[in-house]
JSON list of C-alpha atoms in Angstrom, two decimals:
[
{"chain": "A", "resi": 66, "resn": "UNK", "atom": "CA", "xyz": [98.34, 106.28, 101.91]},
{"chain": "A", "resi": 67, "resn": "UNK", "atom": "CA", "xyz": [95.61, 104.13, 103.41]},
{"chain": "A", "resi": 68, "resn": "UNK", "atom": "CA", "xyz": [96.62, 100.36, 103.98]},
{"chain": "A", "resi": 69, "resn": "UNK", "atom": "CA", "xyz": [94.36, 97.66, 104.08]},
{"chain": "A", "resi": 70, "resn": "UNK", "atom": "CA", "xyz": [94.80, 97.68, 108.20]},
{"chain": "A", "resi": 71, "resn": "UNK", "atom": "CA", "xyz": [93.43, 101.17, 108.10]},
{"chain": "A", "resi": 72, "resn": "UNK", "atom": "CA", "xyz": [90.85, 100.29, 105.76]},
{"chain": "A", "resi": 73, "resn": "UNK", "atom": "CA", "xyz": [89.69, 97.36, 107.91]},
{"chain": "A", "resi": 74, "resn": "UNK", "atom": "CA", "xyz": [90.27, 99.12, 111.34]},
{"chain": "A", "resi": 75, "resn": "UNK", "atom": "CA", "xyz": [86.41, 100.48, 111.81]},
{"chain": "A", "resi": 76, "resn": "UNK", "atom": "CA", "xyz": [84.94, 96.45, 111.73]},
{"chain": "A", "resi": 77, "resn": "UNK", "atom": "CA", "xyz": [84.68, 94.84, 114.77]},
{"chain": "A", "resi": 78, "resn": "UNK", "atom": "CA", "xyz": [86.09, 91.88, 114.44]},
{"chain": "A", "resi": 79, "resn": "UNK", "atom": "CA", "xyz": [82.71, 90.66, 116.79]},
{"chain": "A", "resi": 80, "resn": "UNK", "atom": "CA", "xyz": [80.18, 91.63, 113.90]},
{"chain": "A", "resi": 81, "resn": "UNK", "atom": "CA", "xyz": [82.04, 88.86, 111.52]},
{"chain": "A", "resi": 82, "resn": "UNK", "atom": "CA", "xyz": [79.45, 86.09, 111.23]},
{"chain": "A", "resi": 83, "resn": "UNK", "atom": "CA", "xyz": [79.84, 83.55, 113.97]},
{"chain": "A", "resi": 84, "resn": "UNK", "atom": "CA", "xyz": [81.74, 81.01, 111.72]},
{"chain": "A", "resi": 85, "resn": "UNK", "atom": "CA", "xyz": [84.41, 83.58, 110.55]},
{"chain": "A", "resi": 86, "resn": "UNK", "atom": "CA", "xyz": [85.17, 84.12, 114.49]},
{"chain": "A", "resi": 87, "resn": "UNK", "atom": "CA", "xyz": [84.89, 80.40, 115.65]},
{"chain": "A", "resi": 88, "resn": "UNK", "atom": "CA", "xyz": [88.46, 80.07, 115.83]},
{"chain": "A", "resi": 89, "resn": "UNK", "atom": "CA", "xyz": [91.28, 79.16, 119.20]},
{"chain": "A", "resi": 90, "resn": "UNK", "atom": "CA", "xyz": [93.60, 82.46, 117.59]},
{"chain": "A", "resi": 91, "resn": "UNK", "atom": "CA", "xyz": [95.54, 82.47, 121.16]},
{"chain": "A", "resi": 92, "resn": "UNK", "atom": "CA", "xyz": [96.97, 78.64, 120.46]},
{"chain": "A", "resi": 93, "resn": "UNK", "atom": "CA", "xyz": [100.01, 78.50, 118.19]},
{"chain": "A", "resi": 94, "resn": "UNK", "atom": "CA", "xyz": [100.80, 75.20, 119.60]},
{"chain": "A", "resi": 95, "resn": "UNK", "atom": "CA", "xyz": [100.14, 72.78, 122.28]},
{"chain": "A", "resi": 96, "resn": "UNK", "atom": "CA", "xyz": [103.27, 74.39, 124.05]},
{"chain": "A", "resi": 97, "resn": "UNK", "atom": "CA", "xyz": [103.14, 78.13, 122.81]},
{"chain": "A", "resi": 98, "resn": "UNK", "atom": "CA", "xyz": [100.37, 81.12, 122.86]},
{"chain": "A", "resi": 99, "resn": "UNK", "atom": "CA", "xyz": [100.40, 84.11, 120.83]},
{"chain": "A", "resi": 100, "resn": "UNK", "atom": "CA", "xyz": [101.10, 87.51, 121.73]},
{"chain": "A", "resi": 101, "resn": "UNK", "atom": "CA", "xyz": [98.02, 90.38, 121.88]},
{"chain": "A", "resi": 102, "resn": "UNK", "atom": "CA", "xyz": [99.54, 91.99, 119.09]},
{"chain": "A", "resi": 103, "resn": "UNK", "atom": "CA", "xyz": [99.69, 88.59, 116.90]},
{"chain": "A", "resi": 104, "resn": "UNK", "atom": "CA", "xyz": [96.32, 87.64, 117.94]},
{"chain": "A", "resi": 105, "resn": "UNK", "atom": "CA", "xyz": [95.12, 90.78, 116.57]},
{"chain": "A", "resi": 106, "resn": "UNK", "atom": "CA", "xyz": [97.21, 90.30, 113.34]},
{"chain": "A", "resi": 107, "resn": "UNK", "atom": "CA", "xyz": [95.05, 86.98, 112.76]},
{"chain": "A", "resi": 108, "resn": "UNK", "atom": "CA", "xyz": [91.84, 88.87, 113.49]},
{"chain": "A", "resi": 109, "resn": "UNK", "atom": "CA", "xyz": [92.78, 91.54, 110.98]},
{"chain": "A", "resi": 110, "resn": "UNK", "atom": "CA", "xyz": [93.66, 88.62, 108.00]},
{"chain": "A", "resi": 111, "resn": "UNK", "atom": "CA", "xyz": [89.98, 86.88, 108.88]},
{"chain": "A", "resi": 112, "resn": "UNK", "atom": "CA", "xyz": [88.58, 89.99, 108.60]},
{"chain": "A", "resi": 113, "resn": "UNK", "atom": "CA", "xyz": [89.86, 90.78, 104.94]},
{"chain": "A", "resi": 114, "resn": "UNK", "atom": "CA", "xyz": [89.13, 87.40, 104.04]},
{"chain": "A", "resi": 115, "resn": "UNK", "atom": "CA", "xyz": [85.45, 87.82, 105.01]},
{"chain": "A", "resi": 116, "resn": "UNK", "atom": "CA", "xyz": [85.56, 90.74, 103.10]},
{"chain": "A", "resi": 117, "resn": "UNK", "atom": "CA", "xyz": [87.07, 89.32, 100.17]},
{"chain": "A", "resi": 118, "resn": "UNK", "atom": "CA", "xyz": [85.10, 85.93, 100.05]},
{"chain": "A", "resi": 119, "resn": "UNK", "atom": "CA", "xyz": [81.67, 86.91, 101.54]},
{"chain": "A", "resi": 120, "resn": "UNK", "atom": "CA", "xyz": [81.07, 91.01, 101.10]},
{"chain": "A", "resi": 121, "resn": "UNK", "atom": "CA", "xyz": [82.33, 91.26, 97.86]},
{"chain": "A", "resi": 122, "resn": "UNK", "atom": "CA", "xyz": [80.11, 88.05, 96.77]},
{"chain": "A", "resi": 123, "resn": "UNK", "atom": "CA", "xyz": [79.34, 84.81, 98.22]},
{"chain": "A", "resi": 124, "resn": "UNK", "atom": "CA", "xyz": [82.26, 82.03, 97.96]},
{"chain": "A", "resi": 125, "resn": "UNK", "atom": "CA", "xyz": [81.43, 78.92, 96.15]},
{"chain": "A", "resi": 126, "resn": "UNK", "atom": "CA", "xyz": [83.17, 75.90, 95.93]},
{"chain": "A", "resi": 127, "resn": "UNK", "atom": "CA", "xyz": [82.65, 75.81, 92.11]},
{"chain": "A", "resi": 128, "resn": "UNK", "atom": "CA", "xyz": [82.65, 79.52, 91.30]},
{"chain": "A", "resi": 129, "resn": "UNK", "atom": "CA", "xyz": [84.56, 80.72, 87.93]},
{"chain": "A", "resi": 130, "resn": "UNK", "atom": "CA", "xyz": [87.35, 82.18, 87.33]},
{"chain": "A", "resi": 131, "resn": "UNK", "atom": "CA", "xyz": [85.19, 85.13, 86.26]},
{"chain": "A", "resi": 132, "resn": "UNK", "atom": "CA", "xyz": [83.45, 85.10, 89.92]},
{"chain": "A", "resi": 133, "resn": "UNK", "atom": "CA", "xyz": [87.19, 85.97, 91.20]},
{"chain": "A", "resi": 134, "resn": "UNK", "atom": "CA", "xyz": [87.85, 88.37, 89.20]},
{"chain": "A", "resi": 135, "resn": "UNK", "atom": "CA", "xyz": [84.53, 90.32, 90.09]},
{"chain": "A", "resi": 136, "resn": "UNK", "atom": "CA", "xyz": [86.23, 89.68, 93.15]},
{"chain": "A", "resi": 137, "resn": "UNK", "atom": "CA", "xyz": [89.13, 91.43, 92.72]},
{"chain": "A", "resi": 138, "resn": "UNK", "atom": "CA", "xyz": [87.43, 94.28, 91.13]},
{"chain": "A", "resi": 139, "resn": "UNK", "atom": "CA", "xyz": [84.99, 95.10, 93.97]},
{"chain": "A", "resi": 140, "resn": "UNK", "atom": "CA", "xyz": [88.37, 94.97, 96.42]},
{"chain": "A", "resi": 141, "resn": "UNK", "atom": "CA", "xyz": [90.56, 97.40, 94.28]},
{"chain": "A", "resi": 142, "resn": "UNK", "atom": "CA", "xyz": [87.23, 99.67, 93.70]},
{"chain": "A", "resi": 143, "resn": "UNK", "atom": "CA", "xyz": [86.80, 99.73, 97.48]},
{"chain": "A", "resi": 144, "resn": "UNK", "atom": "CA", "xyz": [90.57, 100.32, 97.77]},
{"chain": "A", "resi": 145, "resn": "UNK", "atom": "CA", "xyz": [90.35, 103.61, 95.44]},
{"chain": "A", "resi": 146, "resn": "UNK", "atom": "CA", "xyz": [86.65, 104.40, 96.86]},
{"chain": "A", "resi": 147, "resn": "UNK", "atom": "CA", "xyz": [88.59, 104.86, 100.34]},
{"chain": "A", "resi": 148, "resn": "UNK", "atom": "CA", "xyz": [91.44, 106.78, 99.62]},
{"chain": "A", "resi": 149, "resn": "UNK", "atom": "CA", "xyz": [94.62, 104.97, 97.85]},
{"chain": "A", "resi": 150, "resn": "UNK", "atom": "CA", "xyz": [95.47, 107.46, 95.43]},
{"chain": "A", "resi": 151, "resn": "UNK", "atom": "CA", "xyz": [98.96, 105.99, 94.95]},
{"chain": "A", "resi": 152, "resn": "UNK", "atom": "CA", "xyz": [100.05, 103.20, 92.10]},
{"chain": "A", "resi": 153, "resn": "UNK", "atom": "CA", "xyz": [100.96, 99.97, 93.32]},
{"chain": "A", "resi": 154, "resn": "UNK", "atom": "CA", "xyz": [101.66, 98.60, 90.44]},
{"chain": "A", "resi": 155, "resn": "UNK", "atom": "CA", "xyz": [104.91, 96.41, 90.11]},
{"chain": "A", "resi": 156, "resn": "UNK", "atom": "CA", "xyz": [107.47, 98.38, 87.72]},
{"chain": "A", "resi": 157, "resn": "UNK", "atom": "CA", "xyz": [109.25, 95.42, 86.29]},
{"chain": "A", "resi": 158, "resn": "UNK", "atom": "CA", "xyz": [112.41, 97.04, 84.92]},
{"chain": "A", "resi": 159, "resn": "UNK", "atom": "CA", "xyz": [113.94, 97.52, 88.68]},
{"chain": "A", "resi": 160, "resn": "UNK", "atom": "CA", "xyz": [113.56, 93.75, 88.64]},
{"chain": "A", "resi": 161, "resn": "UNK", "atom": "CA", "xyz": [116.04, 91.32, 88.87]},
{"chain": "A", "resi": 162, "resn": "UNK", "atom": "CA", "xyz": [115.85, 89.03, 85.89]},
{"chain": "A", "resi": 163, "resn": "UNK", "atom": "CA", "xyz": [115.01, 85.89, 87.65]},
{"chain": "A", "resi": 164, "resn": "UNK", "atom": "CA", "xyz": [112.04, 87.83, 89.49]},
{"chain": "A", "resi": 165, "resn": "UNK", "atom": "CA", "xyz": [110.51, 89.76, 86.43]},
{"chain": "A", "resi": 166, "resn": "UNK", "atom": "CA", "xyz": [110.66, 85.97, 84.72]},
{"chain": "A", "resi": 167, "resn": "UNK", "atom": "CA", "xyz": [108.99, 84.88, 87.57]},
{"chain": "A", "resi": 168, "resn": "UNK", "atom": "CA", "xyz": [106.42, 87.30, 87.62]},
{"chain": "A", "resi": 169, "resn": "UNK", "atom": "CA", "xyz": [105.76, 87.70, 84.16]},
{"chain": "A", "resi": 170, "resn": "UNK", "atom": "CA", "xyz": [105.11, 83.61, 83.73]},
{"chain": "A", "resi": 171, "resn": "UNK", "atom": "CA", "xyz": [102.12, 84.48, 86.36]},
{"chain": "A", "resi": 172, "resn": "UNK", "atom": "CA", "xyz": [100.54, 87.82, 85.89]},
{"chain": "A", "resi": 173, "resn": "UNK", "atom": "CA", "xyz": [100.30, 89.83, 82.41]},
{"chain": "A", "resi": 174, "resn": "UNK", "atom": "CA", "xyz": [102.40, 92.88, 81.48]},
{"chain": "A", "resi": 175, "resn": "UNK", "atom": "CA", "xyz": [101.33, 96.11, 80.70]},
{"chain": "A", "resi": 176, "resn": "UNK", "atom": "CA", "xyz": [103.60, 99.04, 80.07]},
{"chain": "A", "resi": 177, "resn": "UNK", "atom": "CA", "xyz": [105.95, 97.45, 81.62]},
{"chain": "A", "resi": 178, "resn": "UNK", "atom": "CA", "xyz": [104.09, 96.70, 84.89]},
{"chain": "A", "resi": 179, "resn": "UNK", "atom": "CA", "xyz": [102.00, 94.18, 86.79]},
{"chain": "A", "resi": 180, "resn": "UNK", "atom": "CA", "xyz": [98.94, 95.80, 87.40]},
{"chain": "A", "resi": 181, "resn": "UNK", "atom": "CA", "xyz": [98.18, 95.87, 91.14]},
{"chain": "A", "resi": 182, "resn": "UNK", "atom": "CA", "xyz": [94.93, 94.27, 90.13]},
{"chain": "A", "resi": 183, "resn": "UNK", "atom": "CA", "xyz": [96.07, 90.88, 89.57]},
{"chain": "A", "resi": 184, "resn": "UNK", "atom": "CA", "xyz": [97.65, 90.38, 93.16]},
{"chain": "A", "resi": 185, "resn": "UNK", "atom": "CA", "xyz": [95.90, 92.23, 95.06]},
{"chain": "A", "resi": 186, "resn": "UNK", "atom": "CA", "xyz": [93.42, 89.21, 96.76]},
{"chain": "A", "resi": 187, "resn": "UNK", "atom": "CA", "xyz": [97.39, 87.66, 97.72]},
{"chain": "A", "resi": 188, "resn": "UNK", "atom": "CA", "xyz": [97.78, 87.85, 102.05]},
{"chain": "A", "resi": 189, "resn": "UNK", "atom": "CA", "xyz": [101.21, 87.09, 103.15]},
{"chain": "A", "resi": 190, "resn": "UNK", "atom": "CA", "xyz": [102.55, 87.65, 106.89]},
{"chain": "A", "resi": 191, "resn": "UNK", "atom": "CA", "xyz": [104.93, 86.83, 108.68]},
{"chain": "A", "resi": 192, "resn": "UNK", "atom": "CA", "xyz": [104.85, 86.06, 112.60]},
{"chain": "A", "resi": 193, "resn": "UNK", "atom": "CA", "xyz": [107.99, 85.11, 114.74]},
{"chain": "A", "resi": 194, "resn": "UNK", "atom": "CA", "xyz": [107.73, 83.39, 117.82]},
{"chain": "A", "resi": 195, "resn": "UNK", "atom": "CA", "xyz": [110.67, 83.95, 119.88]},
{"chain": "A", "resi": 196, "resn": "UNK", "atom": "CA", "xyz": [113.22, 80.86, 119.98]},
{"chain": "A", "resi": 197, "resn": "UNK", "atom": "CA", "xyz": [115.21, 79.57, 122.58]},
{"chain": "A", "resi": 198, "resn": "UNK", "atom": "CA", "xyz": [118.14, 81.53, 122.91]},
{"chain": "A", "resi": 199, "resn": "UNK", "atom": "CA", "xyz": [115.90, 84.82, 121.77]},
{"chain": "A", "resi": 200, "resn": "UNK", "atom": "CA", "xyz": [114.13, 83.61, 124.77]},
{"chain": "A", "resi": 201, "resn": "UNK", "atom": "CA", "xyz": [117.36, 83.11, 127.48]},
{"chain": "A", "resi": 202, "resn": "UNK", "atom": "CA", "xyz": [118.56, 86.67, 126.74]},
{"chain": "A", "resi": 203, "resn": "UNK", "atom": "CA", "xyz": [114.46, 87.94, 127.46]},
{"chain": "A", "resi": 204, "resn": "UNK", "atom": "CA", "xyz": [115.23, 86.77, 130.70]},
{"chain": "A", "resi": 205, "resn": "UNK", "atom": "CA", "xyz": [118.69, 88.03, 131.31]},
{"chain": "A", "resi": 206, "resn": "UNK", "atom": "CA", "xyz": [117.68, 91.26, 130.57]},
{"chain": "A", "resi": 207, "resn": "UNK", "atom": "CA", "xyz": [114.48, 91.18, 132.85]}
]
């Protein structure tokens, strides 16, 4: 299966237009820096935003709802047009009752499912930054 990493892994994140790269990605705060790995992680999400909000059609502050959901067309079409042959949609009868409720208050159901179509423009990530104590035992092991 192809992820979106893989999919976005051939653009340089240097041929994004200058505003997309205009951005201090090392500075997590005015006491901590980011990692290579996490820098790269950022570069990766502004690159599949560009893709999202400027190949797939130019972002407008007062765009439709339709205009989005072009959107999300063009992104799942390039998803299948590059090899995800796989279903990602959300079965809902694994769910736990609280989350299908959840779910099925946001997106609609078909057959039982979210279709992967309705989420898929959603970015979520995660990034740790090591805390003190993480931090002491770095440096009793080193």
């Amino acid at each position: 299966m192809h992820t979106l990493q893989d999919l976005l892994e051939p653009m340089a994140f240097s041929d994004l237009p200058p505003a997309w790269q205009d951005h201090d990605l090392a500075t997590f705060s005015s006491a901590k820096r980011l990692w290579d790995y996490q820098q790269e992680a950022l570069q990766f999400a502004l690159k599949a935003l560009w893709k999202y909000y400027e190949d797939f059609g130019d972002f407008t502050l007062d765009e439709s709802d339709k205009a989005n959901d072009d959107r999300k067309a063009h992104l799942w079409q390039w998803y299948r047009d590059n090899g995800l042959e796989e279903n990602p949609d959300i079965p809902l009868q694994k769910q736990r009752r609280d989350v299908r409720a959840l779910l099925e208050a946001y997106y609609p159901v078909e057959d039982g499912r979210i279709s992967y179509r309705h989420c898929i423009n959603r970015m979520s990530f995660w990034m740790a930054i090591a805390s003190s104590s993480t931090s002491r035992k770095r440096r009793n092991c080193t």
